[in-house]
mmCIF file of C-alpha atoms in Angstrom:
data_model
loop_
_atom_site.group_PDB
_atom_site.id
_atom_site.type_symbol
_atom_site.label_atom_id
_atom_site.label_comp_id
_atom_site.label_asym_id
_atom_site.label_seq_id
_atom_site.Cartn_x
_atom_site.Cartn_y
_atom_site.Cartn_z
ATOM 1 C CA UNK A 223 0.000 0.000 0.000
ATOM 2 C CA UNK A 224 2.874 2.403 0.687
ATOM 3 C CA UNK A 225 4.126 1.918 -2.875
ATOM 4 C CA UNK A 226 0.642 2.588 -4.261
ATOM 5 C CA UNK A 227 0.548 5.930 -2.445
ATOM 6 C CA UNK A 228 3.319 7.138 -4.739
ATOM 7 C CA UNK A 229 1.148 6.311 -7.728
ATOM 8 C CA UNK A 230 -2.221 7.342 -6.326
ATOM 9 C CA UNK A 231 -1.976 10.373 -3.974
ATOM 10 C CA UNK A 232 -5.402 10.066 -2.266
ATOM 11 C CA UNK A 233 -4.194 6.983 -0.365
ATOM 12 C CA UNK A 234 -3.396 8.264 3.150
ATOM 13 C CA UNK A 235 0.229 7.312 3.806
ATOM 14 C CA UNK A 236 -0.206 8.146 7.489
ATOM 15 C CA UNK A 237 -2.878 5.461 7.829
ATOM 16 C CA UNK A 238 -0.842 2.938 5.816
ATOM 17 C CA UNK A 239 2.240 3.439 7.995
ATOM 18 C CA UNK A 240 0.173 3.339 11.187
ATOM 19 C CA UNK A 241 -1.429 0.076 10.035
ATOM 20 C CA UNK A 242 1.964 -1.424 9.168
ATOM 21 C CA UNK A 243 3.376 -0.460 12.560
ATOM 22 C CA UNK A 244 0.320 -1.894 14.320
ATOM 23 C CA UNK A 245 0.494 -5.128 12.302
ATOM 24 C CA UNK A 246 4.252 -5.747 12.143
ATOM 25 C CA UNK A 247 5.673 -3.759 15.063
ATOM 26 C CA UNK A 248 7.707 -0.558 14.987
ATOM 27 C CA UNK A 249 10.837 -1.929 13.282
ATOM 28 C CA UNK A 250 9.310 -4.107 10.564
ATOM 29 C CA UNK A 251 6.370 -1.717 10.111
ATOM 30 C CA UNK A 252 8.863 1.075 9.449
ATOM 31 C CA UNK A 253 10.954 -1.079 7.098
ATOM 32 C CA UNK A 254 7.986 -2.341 5.065
ATOM 33 C CA UNK A 255 6.556 1.162 4.788
ATOM 34 C CA UNK A 256 9.907 2.731 3.855
ATOM 35 C CA UNK A 257 10.757 0.082 1.266
ATOM 36 C CA UNK A 258 7.281 0.317 -0.258
ATOM 37 C CA UNK A 259 7.215 4.101 -0.345
ATOM 38 C CA UNK A 260 10.762 4.386 -1.719
ATOM 39 C CA UNK A 261 10.073 1.715 -4.341
ATOM 40 C CA UNK A 262 6.880 3.489 -5.451
ATOM 41 C CA UNK A 263 8.629 6.857 -5.644
ATOM 42 C CA UNK A 264 11.528 5.444 -7.644
ATOM 43 C CA UNK A 265 9.124 3.601 -9.942
ATOM 44 C CA UNK A 266 7.188 6.785 -10.717
ATOM 45 C CA UNK A 267 10.418 8.725 -11.266
ATOM 46 C CA UNK A 268 11.932 6.159 -13.662
ATOM 47 C CA UNK A 269 8.703 5.533 -15.600
ATOM 48 C CA UNK A 270 8.139 9.268 -16.075
ATOM 49 C CA UNK A 271 11.809 9.700 -17.028
ATOM 50 C CA UNK A 272 11.416 6.975 -19.692
ATOM 51 C CA UNK A 273 8.153 8.409 -21.021
ATOM 52 C CA UNK A 274 9.537 11.968 -21.095
ATOM 53 C CA UNK A 275 12.208 10.915 -23.582
ATOM 54 C CA UNK A 276 9.635 9.784 -26.169
ATOM 55 C CA UNK A 277 9.726 11.956 -29.297
ATOM 56 C CA UNK A 278 5.979 12.636 -29.128
ATOM 57 C CA UNK A 279 6.355 14.306 -25.736
ATOM 58 C CA UNK A 280 9.461 16.371 -26.457
ATOM 59 C CA UNK A 281 7.334 19.067 -28.114
ATOM 60 C CA UNK A 282 5.028 19.234 -25.090
ATOM 61 C CA UNK A 283 7.917 19.342 -22.618
ATOM 62 C CA UNK A 284 9.609 22.074 -24.631
ATOM 63 C CA UNK A 285 6.829 24.616 -24.074
ATOM 64 C CA UNK A 286 8.004 27.773 -22.379
ATOM 65 C CA UNK A 287 6.269 27.546 -18.976
ATOM 66 C CA UNK A 288 6.869 23.826 -18.647
ATOM 67 C CA UNK A 289 10.488 24.290 -19.682
ATOM 68 C CA UNK A 290 10.928 26.920 -16.953
ATOM 69 C CA UNK A 291 9.333 24.631 -14.372
ATOM 70 C CA UNK A 292 11.589 21.760 -15.475
ATOM 71 C CA UNK A 293 14.604 24.031 -15.136
ATOM 72 C CA UNK A 294 13.531 25.112 -11.646
ATOM 73 C CA UNK A 295 13.212 21.523 -10.449
ATOM 74 C CA UNK A 296 16.452 20.554 -12.188
ATOM 75 C CA UNK A 297 18.322 23.313 -10.335
ATOM 76 C CA UNK A 298 16.708 22.541 -6.972
ATOM 77 C CA UNK A 299 19.284 22.012 -4.260
ATOM 78 C CA UNK A 300 19.317 18.592 -2.583
ATOM 79 C CA UNK A 301 18.469 20.108 0.831
ATOM 80 C CA UNK A 302 15.297 21.727 -0.532
ATOM 81 C CA UNK A 303 14.250 18.509 -2.259
ATOM 82 C CA UNK A 304 15.011 16.563 0.931
ATOM 83 C CA UNK A 305 12.685 18.842 2.913
ATOM 84 C CA UNK A 306 10.005 18.600 0.259
ATOM 85 C CA UNK A 307 10.068 14.799 0.164
ATOM 86 C CA UNK A 308 10.445 14.455 3.939
ATOM 87 C CA UNK A 309 7.236 16.295 4.748
ATOM 88 C CA UNK A 310 4.272 13.906 4.855
ATOM 89 C CA UNK A 311 1.888 16.568 3.537
ATOM 90 C CA UNK A 312 3.704 16.911 0.221
ATOM 91 C CA UNK A 313 2.072 14.846 -2.540
ATOM 92 C CA UNK A 314 4.958 12.559 -3.425
ATOM 93 C CA UNK A 315 3.535 11.603 -6.817
ATOM 94 C CA UNK A 316 3.815 15.208 -8.003
ATOM 95 C CA UNK A 317 7.361 15.581 -6.666
ATOM 96 C CA UNK A 318 8.381 12.319 -8.339
ATOM 97 C CA UNK A 319 6.713 13.405 -11.584
ATOM 98 C CA UNK A 320 8.408 16.818 -11.514
ATOM 99 C CA UNK A 321 11.816 15.268 -10.888
ATOM 100 C CA UNK A 322 11.163 12.679 -13.602
ATOM 101 C CA UNK A 323 10.442 15.240 -16.331
ATOM 102 C CA UNK A 324 13.233 17.560 -15.214
ATOM 103 C CA UNK A 325 16.948 17.124 -15.745
ATOM 104 C CA UNK A 326 17.418 16.087 -12.119
ATOM 105 C CA UNK A 327 20.038 13.342 -12.039
ATOM 106 C CA UNK A 328 18.933 9.772 -11.297
ATOM 107 C CA UNK A 329 21.655 9.118 -8.755
ATOM 108 C CA UNK A 330 21.175 12.484 -7.063
ATOM 109 C CA UNK A 331 17.414 11.917 -6.875
ATOM 110 C CA UNK A 332 17.862 8.489 -5.255
ATOM 111 C CA UNK A 333 20.484 9.801 -2.803
ATOM 112 C CA UNK A 334 18.053 12.492 -1.666
ATOM 113 C CA UNK A 335 14.807 10.526 -1.830
ATOM 114 C CA UNK A 336 15.868 7.431 0.157
ATOM 115 C CA UNK A 337 16.923 9.186 3.400
ATOM 116 C CA UNK A 338 14.095 11.737 3.097
ATOM 117 C CA UNK A 339 11.546 8.929 2.870
ATOM 118 C CA UNK A 340 13.224 7.233 5.845
ATOM 119 C CA UNK A 341 12.792 10.373 7.982
ATOM 120 C CA UNK A 342 9.187 10.802 6.874
ATOM 121 C CA UNK A 343 8.266 7.151 7.466
ATOM 122 C CA UNK A 344 10.052 7.177 10.850
ATOM 123 C CA UNK A 345 8.005 10.178 11.956
ATOM 124 C CA UNK A 346 4.799 8.525 10.760
ATOM 125 C CA UNK A 347 5.850 5.300 12.501
ATOM 126 C CA UNK A 348 6.008 7.226 15.747
ATOM 127 C CA UNK A 349 2.390 8.212 15.182
ATOM 128 C CA UNK A 350 1.489 4.580 14.469
ATOM 129 C CA UNK A 351 3.288 3.507 17.636
ATOM 130 C CA UNK A 352 1.451 6.186 19.612
ATOM 131 C CA UNK A 353 -1.877 4.904 18.289
ATOM 132 C CA UNK A 354 -0.929 1.445 19.544
ATOM 133 C CA UNK A 355 -0.150 2.875 22.961
ATOM 134 C CA UNK A 356 -3.264 5.072 23.062
ATOM 135 C CA UNK A 357 -3.785 4.079 26.698
ATOM 136 C CA UNK A 358 -0.900 6.456 27.444
ATOM 137 C CA UNK A 359 -2.068 9.879 26.181
ATOM 138 C CA UNK A 360 1.490 11.256 26.101
ATOM 139 C CA UNK A 361 2.344 8.970 23.146
ATOM 140 C CA UNK A 362 -0.721 10.154 21.258
ATOM 141 C CA UNK A 363 -0.021 13.808 22.072
ATOM 142 C CA UNK A 364 3.623 13.371 21.019
ATOM 143 C CA UNK A 365 2.576 11.904 17.669
ATOM 144 C CA UNK A 366 0.012 14.658 17.103
ATOM 145 C CA UNK A 367 2.582 17.316 18.054
ATOM 146 C CA UNK A 368 5.077 15.812 15.610
ATOM 147 C CA UNK A 369 2.516 15.880 12.780
ATOM 148 C CA UNK A 370 1.625 19.473 13.634
ATOM 149 C CA UNK A 371 5.301 20.437 13.635
ATOM 150 C CA UNK A 372 5.855 18.773 10.253
ATOM 151 C CA UNK A 373 2.778 20.524 8.873
ATOM 152 C CA UNK A 374 4.026 23.920 10.073
ATOM 153 C CA UNK A 375 7.458 23.265 8.570
ATOM 154 C CA UNK A 376 5.820 22.328 5.254
ATOM 155 C CA UNK A 377 3.818 25.571 5.284
ATOM 156 C CA UNK A 378 6.977 27.574 5.976
ATOM 157 C CA UNK A 379 8.885 25.829 3.192
ATOM 158 C CA UNK A 380 6.056 26.416 0.734
ATOM 159 C CA UNK A 381 5.898 30.109 1.690
ATOM 160 C CA UNK A 382 9.672 30.388 1.263
ATOM 161 C CA UNK A 383 9.330 29.150 -2.304
ATOM 162 C CA UNK A 384 6.293 31.410 -2.838
ATOM 163 C CA UNK A 385 7.383 34.790 -1.416
ATOM 164 C CA UNK A 386 4.332 36.651 -2.739
ATOM 165 C CA UNK A 387 2.038 34.533 -0.580
ATOM 166 C CA UNK A 388 -0.336 34.082 -3.487
ATOM 167 C CA UNK A 389 -2.209 30.883 -3.952
ATOM 168 C CA UNK A 390 -0.839 28.689 -6.698
ATOM 169 C CA UNK A 391 -4.174 28.705 -8.542
ATOM 170 C CA UNK A 392 -4.193 32.528 -8.573
ATOM 171 C CA UNK A 393 -0.704 32.574 -10.087
ATOM 172 C CA UNK A 394 -1.723 30.112 -12.784
ATOM 173 C CA UNK A 395 -4.781 32.183 -13.651
ATOM 174 C CA UNK A 396 -2.748 35.399 -13.707
ATOM 175 C CA UNK A 397 -0.121 33.909 -16.028
ATOM 176 C CA UNK A 398 -2.644 32.288 -18.375
#
């Protein structure tokens, strides 16, 4: 299920990881979730990379706005991509797609994605562990606080990359 989340974003990764931790324990639940999520992300990246090289799509990918977006992702620093992938509220399928159509290196992508997914899955595993130990409210509060902290960090990162504070849909409509 964790691999499917990379292909189909509406699947709640938090619930999948929590279920894996509840079913297999914290260590194996983390490992199964991390392997599945990393495999799904890599699969999307490599499939999109292969499709993007087809001659029929080169014309589409060469359009001005898409070319600029591809260049932006291709120049993204590993630390920024790490933060983007690490945050559980970032739709990983879109990040994997963007990296797949860009000129982001395969090796560099894997070296950033694997540890970022490990951090994300570890934080979600803590939530799954806290759900198992719901009799102790401090575990549940700790997991909720961690999710809140990750959400606030994701909002700050997204605002940093969008200094105008405009909604993405407003920018798209303005530029159209």
